[in-house]
Coordinates of C-alpha atoms and ligand atoms in Angstrom, one line a residue:
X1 CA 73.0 74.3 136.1
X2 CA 74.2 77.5 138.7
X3 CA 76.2 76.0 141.9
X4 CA 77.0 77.6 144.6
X5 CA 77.9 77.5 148.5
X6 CA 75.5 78.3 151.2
X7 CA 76.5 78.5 154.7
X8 CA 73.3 79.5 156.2
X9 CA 71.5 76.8 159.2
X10 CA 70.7 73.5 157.0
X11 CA 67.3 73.2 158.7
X12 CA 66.5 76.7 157.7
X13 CA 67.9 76.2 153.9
X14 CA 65.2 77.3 151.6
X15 CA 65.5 74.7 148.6
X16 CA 63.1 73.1 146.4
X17 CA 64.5 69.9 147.6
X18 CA 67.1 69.2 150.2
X19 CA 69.5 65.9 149.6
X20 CA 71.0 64.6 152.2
X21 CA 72.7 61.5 153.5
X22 CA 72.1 58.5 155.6
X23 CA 74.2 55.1 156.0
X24 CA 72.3 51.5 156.2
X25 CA 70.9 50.5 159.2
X26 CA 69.2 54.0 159.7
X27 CA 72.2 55.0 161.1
X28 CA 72.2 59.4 160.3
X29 CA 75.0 61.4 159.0
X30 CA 76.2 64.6 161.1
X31 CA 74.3 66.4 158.8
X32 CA 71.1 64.5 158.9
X33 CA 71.7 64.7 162.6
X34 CA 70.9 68.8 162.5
X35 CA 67.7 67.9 160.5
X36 CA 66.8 65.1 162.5
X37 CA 67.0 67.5 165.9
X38 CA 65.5 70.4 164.1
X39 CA 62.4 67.7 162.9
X40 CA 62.0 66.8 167.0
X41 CA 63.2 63.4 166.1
X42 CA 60.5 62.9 163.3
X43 CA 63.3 61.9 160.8
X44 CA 64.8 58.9 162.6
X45 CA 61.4 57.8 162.8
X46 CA 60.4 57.8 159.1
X47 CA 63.8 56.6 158.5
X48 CA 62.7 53.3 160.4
X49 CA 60.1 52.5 158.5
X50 CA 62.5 52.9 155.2
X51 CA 64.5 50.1 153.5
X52 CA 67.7 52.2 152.7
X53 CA 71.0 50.2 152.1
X54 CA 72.5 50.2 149.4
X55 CA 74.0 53.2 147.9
X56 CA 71.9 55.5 146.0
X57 CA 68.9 53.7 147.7
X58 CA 66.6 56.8 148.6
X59 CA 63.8 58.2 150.3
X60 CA 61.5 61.3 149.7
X61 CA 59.8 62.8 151.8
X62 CA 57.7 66.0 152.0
X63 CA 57.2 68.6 154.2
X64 CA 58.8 67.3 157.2
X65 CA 58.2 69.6 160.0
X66 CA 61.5 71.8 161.1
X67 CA 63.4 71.6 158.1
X68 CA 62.8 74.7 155.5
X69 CA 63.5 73.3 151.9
X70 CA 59.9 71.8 150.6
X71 CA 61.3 68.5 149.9
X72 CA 64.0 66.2 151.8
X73 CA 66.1 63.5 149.8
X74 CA 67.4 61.1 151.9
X75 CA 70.1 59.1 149.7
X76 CA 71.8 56.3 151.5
X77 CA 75.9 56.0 151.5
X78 CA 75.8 52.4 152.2
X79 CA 77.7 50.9 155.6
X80 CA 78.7 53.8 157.4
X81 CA 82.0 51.1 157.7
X82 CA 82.7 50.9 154.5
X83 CA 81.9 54.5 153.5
X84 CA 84.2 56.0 150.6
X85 CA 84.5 57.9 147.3
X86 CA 82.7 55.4 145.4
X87 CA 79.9 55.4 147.3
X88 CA 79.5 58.9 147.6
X89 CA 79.3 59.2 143.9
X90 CA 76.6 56.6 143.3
X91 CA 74.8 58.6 146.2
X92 CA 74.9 61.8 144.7
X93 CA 74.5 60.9 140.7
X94 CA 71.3 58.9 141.6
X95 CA 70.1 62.1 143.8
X96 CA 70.5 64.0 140.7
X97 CA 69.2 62.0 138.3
X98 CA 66.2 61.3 140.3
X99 CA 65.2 64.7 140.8
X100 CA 65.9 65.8 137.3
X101 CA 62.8 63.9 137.0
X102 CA 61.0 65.5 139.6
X103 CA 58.7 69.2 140.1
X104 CA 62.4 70.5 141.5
X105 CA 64.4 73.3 140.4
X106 CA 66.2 74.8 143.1
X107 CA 68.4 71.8 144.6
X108 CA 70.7 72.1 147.9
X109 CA 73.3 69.2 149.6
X110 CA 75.0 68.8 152.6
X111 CA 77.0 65.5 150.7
X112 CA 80.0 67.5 151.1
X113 CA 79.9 67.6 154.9
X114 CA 81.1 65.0 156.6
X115 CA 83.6 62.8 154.3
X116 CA 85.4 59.5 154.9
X117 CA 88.7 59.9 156.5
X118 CA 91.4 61.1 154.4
X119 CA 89.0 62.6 151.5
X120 CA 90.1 66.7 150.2
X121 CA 86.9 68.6 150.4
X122 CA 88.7 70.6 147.6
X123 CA 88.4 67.9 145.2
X124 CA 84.9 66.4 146.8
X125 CA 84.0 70.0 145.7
X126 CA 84.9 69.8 142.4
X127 CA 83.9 66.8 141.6
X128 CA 80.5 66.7 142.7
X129 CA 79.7 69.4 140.0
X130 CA 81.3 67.1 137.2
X131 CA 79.4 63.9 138.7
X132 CA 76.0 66.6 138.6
X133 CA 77.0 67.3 135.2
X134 CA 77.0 64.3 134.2
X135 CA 73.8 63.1 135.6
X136 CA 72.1 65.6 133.1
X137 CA 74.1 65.2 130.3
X138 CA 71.9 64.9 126.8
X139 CA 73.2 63.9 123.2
X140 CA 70.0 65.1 121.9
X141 CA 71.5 68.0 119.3
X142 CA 70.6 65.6 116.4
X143 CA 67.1 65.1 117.3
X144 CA 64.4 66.8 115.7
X145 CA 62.9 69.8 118.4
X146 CA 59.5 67.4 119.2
X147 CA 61.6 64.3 120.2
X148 CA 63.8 66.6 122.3
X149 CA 61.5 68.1 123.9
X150 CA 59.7 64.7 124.6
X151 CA 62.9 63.1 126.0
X152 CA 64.1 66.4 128.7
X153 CA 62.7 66.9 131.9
X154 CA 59.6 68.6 131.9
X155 CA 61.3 70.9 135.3
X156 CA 64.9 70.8 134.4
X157 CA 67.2 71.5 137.2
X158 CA 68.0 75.3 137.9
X159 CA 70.6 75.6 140.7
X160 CA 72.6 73.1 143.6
X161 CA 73.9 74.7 146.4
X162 CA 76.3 73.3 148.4
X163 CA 76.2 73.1 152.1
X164 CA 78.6 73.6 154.2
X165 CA 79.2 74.3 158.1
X166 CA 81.6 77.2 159.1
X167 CA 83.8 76.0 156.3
X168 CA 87.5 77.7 157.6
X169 CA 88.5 79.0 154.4
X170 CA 85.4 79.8 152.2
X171 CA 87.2 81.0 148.9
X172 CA 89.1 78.2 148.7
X173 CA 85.8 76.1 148.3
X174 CA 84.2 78.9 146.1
X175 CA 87.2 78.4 144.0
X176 CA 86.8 74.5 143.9
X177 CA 83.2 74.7 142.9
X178 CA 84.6 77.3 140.1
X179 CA 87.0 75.2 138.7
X180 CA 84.3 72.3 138.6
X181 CA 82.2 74.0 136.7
X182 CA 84.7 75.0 133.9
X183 CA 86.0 71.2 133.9
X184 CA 82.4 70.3 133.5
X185 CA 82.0 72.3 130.5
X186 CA 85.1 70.7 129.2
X187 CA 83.9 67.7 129.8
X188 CA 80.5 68.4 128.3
X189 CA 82.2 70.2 125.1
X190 CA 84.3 67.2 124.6
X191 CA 81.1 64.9 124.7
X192 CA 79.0 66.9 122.4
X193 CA 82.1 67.2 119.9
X194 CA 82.4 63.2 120.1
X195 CA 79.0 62.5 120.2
X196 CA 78.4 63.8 116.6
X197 CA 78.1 62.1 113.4
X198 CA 81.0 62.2 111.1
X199 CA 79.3 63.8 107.6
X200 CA 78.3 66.8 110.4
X201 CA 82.1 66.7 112.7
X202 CA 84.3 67.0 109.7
X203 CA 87.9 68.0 110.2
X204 CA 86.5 71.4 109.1
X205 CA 84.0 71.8 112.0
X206 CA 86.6 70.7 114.5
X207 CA 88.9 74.0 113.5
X208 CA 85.7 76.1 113.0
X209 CA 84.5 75.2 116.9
X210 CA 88.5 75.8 118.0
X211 CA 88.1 79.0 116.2
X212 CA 84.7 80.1 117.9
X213 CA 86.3 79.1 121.4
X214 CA 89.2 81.4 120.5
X215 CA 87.2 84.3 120.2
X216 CA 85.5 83.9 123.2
X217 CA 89.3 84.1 125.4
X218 CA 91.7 87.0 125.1
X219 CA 94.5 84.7 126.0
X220 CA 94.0 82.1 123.3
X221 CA 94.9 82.5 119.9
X222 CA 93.7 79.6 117.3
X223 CA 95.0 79.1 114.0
X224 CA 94.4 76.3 111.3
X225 CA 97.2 74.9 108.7
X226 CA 95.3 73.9 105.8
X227 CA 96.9 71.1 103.4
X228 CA 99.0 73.3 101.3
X229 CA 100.3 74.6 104.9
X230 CA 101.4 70.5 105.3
X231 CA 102.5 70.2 102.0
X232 CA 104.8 72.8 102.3
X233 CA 106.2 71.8 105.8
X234 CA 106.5 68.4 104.7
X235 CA 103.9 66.6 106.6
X236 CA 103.7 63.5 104.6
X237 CA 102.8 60.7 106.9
X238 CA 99.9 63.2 107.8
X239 CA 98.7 64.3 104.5
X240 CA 99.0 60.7 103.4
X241 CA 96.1 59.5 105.8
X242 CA 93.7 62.9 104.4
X243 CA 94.7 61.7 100.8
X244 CA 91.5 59.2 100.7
X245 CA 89.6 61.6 101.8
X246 CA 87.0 64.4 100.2
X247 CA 87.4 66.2 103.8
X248 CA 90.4 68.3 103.8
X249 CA 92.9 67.9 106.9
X250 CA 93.6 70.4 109.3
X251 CA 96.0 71.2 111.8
X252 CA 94.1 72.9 114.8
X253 CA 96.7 75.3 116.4
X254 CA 95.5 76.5 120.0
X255 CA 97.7 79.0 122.0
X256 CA 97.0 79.9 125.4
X257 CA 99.3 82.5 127.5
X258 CA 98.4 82.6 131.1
X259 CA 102.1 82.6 132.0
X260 CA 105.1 84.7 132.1
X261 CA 106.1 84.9 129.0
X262 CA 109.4 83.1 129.2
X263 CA 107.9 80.6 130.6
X264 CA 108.0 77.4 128.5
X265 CA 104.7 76.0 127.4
X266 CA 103.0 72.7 128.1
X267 CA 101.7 71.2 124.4
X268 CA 98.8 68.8 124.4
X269 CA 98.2 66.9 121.2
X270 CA 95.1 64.9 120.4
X271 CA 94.1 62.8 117.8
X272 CA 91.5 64.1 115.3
X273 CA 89.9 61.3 113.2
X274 CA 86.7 62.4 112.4
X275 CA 85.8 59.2 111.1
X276 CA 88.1 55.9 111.1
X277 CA 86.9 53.6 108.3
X278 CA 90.4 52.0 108.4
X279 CA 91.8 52.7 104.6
X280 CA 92.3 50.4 102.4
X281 CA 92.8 48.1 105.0
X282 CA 88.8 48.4 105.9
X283 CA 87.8 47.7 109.1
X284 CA 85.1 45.2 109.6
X285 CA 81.2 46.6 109.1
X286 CA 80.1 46.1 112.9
X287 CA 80.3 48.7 115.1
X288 CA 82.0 50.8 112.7
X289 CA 79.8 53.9 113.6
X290 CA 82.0 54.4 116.6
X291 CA 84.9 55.2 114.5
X292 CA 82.8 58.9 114.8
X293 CA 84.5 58.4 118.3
X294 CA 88.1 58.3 116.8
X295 CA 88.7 62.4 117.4
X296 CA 87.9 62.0 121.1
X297 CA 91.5 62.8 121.8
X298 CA 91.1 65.8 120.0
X299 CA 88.2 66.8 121.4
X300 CA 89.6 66.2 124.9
X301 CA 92.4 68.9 123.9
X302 CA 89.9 71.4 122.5
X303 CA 87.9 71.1 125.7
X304 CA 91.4 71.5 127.8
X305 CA 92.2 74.5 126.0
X306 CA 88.2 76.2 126.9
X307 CA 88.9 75.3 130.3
X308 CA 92.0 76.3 131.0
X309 CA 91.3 79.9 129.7
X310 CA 87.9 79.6 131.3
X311 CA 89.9 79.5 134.5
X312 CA 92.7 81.9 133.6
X313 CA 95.6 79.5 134.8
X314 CA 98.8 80.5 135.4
X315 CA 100.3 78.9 132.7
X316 CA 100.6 78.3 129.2
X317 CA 99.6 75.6 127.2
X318 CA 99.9 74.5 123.4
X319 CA 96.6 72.6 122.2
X320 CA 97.4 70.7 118.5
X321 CA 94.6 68.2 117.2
X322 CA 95.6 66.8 113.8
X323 CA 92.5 66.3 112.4
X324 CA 91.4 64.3 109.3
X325 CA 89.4 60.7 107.8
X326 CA 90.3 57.6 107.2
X327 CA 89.0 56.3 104.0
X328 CA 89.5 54.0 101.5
X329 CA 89.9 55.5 98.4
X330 CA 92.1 55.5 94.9
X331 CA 94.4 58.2 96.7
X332 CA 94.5 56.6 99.8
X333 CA 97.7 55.0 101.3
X334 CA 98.2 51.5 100.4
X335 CA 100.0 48.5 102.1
X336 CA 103.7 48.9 101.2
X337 CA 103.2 52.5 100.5
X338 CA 106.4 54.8 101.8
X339 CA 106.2 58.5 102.9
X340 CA 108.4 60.8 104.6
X341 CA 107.8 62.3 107.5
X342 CA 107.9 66.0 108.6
X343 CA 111.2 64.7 110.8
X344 CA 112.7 63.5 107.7
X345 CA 112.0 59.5 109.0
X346 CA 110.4 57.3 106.4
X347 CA 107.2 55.0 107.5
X348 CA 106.5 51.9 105.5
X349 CA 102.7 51.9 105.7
X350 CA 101.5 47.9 106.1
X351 CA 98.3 48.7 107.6
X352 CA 96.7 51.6 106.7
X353 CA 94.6 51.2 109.6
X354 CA 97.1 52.5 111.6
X355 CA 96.5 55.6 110.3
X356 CA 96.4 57.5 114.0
X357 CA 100.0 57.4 114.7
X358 CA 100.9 58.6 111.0
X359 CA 98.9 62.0 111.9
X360 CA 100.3 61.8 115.4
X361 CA 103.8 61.7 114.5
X362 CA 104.4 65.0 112.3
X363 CA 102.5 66.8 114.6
X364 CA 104.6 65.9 117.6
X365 CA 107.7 66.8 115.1
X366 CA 105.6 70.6 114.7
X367 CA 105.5 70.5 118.2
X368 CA 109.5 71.1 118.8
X369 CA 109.0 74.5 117.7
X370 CA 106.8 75.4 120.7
X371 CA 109.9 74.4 123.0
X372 CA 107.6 72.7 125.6
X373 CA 108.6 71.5 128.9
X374 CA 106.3 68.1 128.2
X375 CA 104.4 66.7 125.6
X376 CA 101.6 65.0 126.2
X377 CA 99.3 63.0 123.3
X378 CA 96.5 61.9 124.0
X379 CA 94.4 59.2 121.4
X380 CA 92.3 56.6 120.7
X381 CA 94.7 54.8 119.5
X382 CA 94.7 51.0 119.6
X383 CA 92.1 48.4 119.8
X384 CA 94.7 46.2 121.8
X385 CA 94.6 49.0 124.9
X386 CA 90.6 47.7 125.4
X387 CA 92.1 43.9 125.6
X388 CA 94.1 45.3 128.0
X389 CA 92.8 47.6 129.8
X390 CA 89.4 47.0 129.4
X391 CA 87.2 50.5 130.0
X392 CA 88.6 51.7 133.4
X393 CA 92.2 52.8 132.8
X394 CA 93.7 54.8 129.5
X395 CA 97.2 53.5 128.7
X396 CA 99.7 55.3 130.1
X397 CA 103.4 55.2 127.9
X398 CA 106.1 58.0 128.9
X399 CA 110.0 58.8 128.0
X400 CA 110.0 60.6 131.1
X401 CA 108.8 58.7 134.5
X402 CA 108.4 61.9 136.1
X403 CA 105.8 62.8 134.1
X404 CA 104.5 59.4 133.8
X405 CA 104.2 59.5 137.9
X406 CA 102.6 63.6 137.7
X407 CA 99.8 62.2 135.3
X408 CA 99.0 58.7 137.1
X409 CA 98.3 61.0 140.3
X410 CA 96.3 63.2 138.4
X411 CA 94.0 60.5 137.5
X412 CA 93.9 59.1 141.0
X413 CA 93.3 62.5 142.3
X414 CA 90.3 63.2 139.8
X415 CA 88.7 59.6 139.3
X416 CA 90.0 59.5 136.0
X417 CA 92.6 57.1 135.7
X418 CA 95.0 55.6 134.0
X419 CA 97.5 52.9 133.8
X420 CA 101.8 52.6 133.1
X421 CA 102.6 50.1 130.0
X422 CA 106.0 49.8 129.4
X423 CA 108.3 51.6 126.9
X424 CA 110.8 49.6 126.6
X425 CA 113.8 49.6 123.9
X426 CA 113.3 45.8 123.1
X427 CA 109.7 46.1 122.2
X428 CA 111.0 49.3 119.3
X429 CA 112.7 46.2 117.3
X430 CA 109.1 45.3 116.2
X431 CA 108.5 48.0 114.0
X432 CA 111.8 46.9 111.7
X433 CA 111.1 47.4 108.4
X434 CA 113.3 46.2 105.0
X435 CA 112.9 48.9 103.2
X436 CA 111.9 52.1 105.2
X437 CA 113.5 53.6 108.5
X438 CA 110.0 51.9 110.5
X439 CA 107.1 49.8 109.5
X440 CA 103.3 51.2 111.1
X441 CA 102.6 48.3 112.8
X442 CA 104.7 46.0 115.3
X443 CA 103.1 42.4 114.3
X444 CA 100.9 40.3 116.9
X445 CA 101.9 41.1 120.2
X446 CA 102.0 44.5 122.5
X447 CA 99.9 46.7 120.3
X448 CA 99.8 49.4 122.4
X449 CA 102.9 49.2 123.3
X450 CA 104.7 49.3 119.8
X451 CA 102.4 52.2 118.8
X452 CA 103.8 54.2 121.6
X453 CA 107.0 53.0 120.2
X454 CA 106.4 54.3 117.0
X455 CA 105.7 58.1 118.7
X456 CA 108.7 57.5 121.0
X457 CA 110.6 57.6 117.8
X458 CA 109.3 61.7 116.9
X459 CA 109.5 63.0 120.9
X460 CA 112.6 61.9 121.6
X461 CA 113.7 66.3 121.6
X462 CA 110.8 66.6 124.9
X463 CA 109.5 65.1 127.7
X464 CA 106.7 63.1 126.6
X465 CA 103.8 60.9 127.6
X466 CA 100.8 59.2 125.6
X467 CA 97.4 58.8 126.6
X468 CA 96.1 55.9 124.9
X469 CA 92.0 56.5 125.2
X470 CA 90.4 53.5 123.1
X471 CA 88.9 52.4 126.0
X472 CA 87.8 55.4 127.9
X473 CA 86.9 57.9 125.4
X474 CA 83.2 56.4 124.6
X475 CA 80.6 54.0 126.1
X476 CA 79.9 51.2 123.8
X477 CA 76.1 49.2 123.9
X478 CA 72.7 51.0 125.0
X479 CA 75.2 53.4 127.2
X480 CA 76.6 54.6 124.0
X481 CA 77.9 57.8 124.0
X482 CA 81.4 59.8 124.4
X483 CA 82.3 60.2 128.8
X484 CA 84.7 63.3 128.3
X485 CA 87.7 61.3 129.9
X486 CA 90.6 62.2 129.8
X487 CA 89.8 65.8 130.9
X488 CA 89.4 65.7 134.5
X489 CA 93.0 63.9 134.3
X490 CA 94.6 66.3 132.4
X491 CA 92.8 69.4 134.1
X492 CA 94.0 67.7 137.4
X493 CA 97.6 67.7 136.4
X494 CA 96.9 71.1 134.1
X495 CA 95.4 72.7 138.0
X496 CA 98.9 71.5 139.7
X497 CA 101.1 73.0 137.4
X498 CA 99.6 75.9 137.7
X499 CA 100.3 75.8 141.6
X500 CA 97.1 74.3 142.5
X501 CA 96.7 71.5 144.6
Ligands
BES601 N1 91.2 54.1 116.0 C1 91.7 52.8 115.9 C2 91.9 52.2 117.3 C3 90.6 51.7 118.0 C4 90.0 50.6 117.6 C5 90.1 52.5 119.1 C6 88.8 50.2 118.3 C7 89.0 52.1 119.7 C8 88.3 50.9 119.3 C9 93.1 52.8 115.3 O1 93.2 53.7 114.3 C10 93.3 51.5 114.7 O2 92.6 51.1 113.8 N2 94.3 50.8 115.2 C11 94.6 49.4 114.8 C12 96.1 49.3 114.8 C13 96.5 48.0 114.1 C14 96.2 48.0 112.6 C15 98.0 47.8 114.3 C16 93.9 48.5 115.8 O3 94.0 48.7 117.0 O4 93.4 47.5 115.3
MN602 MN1 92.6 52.9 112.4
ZN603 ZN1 92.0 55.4 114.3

């Protein structure tokens, strides 16, 4: 869908349909105020007769006299008391949704006038692209053209504009709605990479759609190490996970300069199992599809990496995704099996389920030879983050508590959030081993915690934080289906490096 700004008269807009809100009680935003006046009062009275209270409750009408667009949307806020972000987000994705459905192409809004206190249009902007975005978002690339067609909308959205009245500085709203639309693509790239099957998102097809995004940016260069390129580095713990598999590993390498070029990069590293079966230490058969979902950090990286040179930022950034199956197999790791990492540490493998942080690890080693200023991993990486964390919050681990504090704001700032476990040193006595420098696992309690442990142990030259996404990546039940997160979090912080707000 286009977006765009329009500061012409809101009565006089010229839109297929015209959303705009009320609060409960009939009580009329400042907006619905204009249209009300410009109506002779004709609004406030069909608004009587209309049970709207909750949010996302709505009304359409047609043709009302005065106002210009064809259609008028009204979509309740709730309690003008109680008014605030999450409100405004219900109003606007059932708007969406709703007229995605409807004989309308050409949408326009005046949801961003008129916020609760305290909100940043700037970010209202942006985000009411992604929350758009998301609203039409398909997974239908797997279905055969006649059930596609059957399941989209038979007058798919064209274009929403934005209204706004005498905004005081115009670019900077033309620049939010911009950036929105590049972190929406992100988003909706990471989606469609998660979203598909394993036998058709192999480790190959990841670096082949890293490749193709490449191309498309002067700024970004993409290269691959194959397993010959690991075997010769030394990658074992890596290499030992793509053993038990048919599908060779890669090592997605993504380099974008937008900044000076002394300046030190950022590296983002995201975990790329195609498809976790578990090894040899199988996972149970239900629900074992959504081990498809196991490259979302990956994906999330990738999508980073598009959006960032989509945007030109002033900055640059190292994208590595590690990407690879977990299978079991007759050359698959094995309980008690020891390999060497690319760091030289040795990993007693005891369950080869935790396969994610053995991938992980030598690529945060390759990472030293970037020289970043932070590290930053993002992964689905333990089921014992959901028993925590349940689906709001990713895990947030760090070495550095200034970046710990730079991400958690990030996530507040974009709705994307996530949550501080702690790091530390006691819980690192869990992965003792008797016979290598670590075991893979940390026993029965704080499994997210000891996996971050296990990382600490390879980032210790950089500051460095971990994502852990096993609760966010994906949507389980008859939701299923990948939700892009973390990008808007790690565009959010990505945006105020680069000197954005
Ligand atoms: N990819 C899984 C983690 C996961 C499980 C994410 C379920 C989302 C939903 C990871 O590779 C894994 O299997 N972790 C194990 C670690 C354990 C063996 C220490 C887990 O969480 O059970
Ligand atoms: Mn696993
Ligand atoms: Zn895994």
């Amino acid at each position: 869908m286009d977006y765009s700004i329009t500061r012409q008269p809101l009565s006089e807009l010229k839109a297929d349909c015209l959303i705009s809100g009320v609060f409960a009680n009939h009580k009329l935003t400042s907006a619905s105020q204009r249209l009300d006046q410009a109506s002779n009062g004709a609004l406030a009275d069909l608004l009587k007769t209309a049970h709207l209270d909750k949010p996302g409750d709505s009304l359409l009408l047609h043709q009302v006299s005065g106002v210009g667009a064809k259609k008028l949307l009204l979509v309740c806020l709730g309690p003008k008391k109680e008014y605030k972000a999450a409100a405004w987000r219900t109003a606007l994705a059932s708007a969406i949704g709703q007229l995605n459905a409807d004989k309308s192409r050409r949408l326009a809004t005046s949801l961003l006038d008129d916020p609760w206190p305290g909100a940043d249009g700037l970010r209202l902007a942006r985000e009411a692209v992604l929350i758009s975005e998301e609203a039409l978002y398909r997974a239908d690339s797997c279905k055969s053209a006649k059930n596609r067609d059957k399941a989209s909308p038979k007058y798919p959205l064209q274009g929403l504009q934005f209204w706004t009245p005498d905004p005081t500085d115009g670019s900077a709203l033309e620049s939010a709605i911009e950036q929105g639309q590049a972190i929406a693509q992100g988003v909706n790239l990471a989606k469609d990479l998660a979203n598909l099957p394993g036998n058709i998102c192999t480790p190959s097809y990841l670096a082949e759609q890293a490749k193709k995004i490449g191309k498309q940016h002067k700024a970004l260069k993409v290269s691959v190490l194959d397993e010959d390129d690991m075997e010769q580095l030394g990658m074992g713990a890596l290499l030992s996970v793509s053993h038990g598999s048919r599908q060779p590993a890669k090592l997605i390498i993504m380099e974008y300069a937008g900044g000076k070029a002394s300046a030190k990069p950022i590296a983002l590293v995201g975990k790329g199992l195609t498809f976790d079966a578990g090894g040899i230490s199988l996972k149970p058969g239900a629900g074992m599809d959504e081990m498809k979902y196991d490259m979302c950090g990956g994906a999330s990286v990738i999508a980073c990496l598009q959006a960032v040179a989509e945007l030109k930022l002033p900055l640059n950034l190292v994208g590595l995704v590690p990407a690879s199956e977990n299978l079991p197999d007759g050359a698959a790791n094995k309980p008690g099996d020891i390999v060497t990492s690319l760091s030289g540490q040795t990993i007693e493998i005891l369950n080869t389920d935790a396969e994610g942080r053995l991938i992980l690890c030598d690529t945060l080693t390759y990472a030293e030879r970037f020289e970043p200023t932070a590290v930053i991993d993002i992964a689905t990486l333990t089921g014992a983050c959901i028993v925590a964390l349940g689906d709001q919050a990713s895990g947030l681990l760090a070495n550095d508590q200034a970046l710990a504090d730079e991400l958690l704001a990030a996530g507040q700032a974009s709705n994307d959030r996530a949550w501080q476990l702690p790091l530390w040193e006691e819980y690192q006595k869990q992965l003792d081993s008797p016979f290598a420098d670590m075991a893979n696992i940390g026993g029965k309690g704080a499994g997210s915690i000891t996996a971050a442990c296990f990382l600490s142990r390879f980032a210790e030259k950089f500051h460095w934080a971990h994502l852990d996404i096993a609760g966010t990546a994906w949507k389980s039940g008859d939701k299923k289906g990948a939700t892009g997160r973390p990008v808007p979090l790690l565009m959010q912080f990505l945006l105020q490096r680069a000197g954005d707000k």
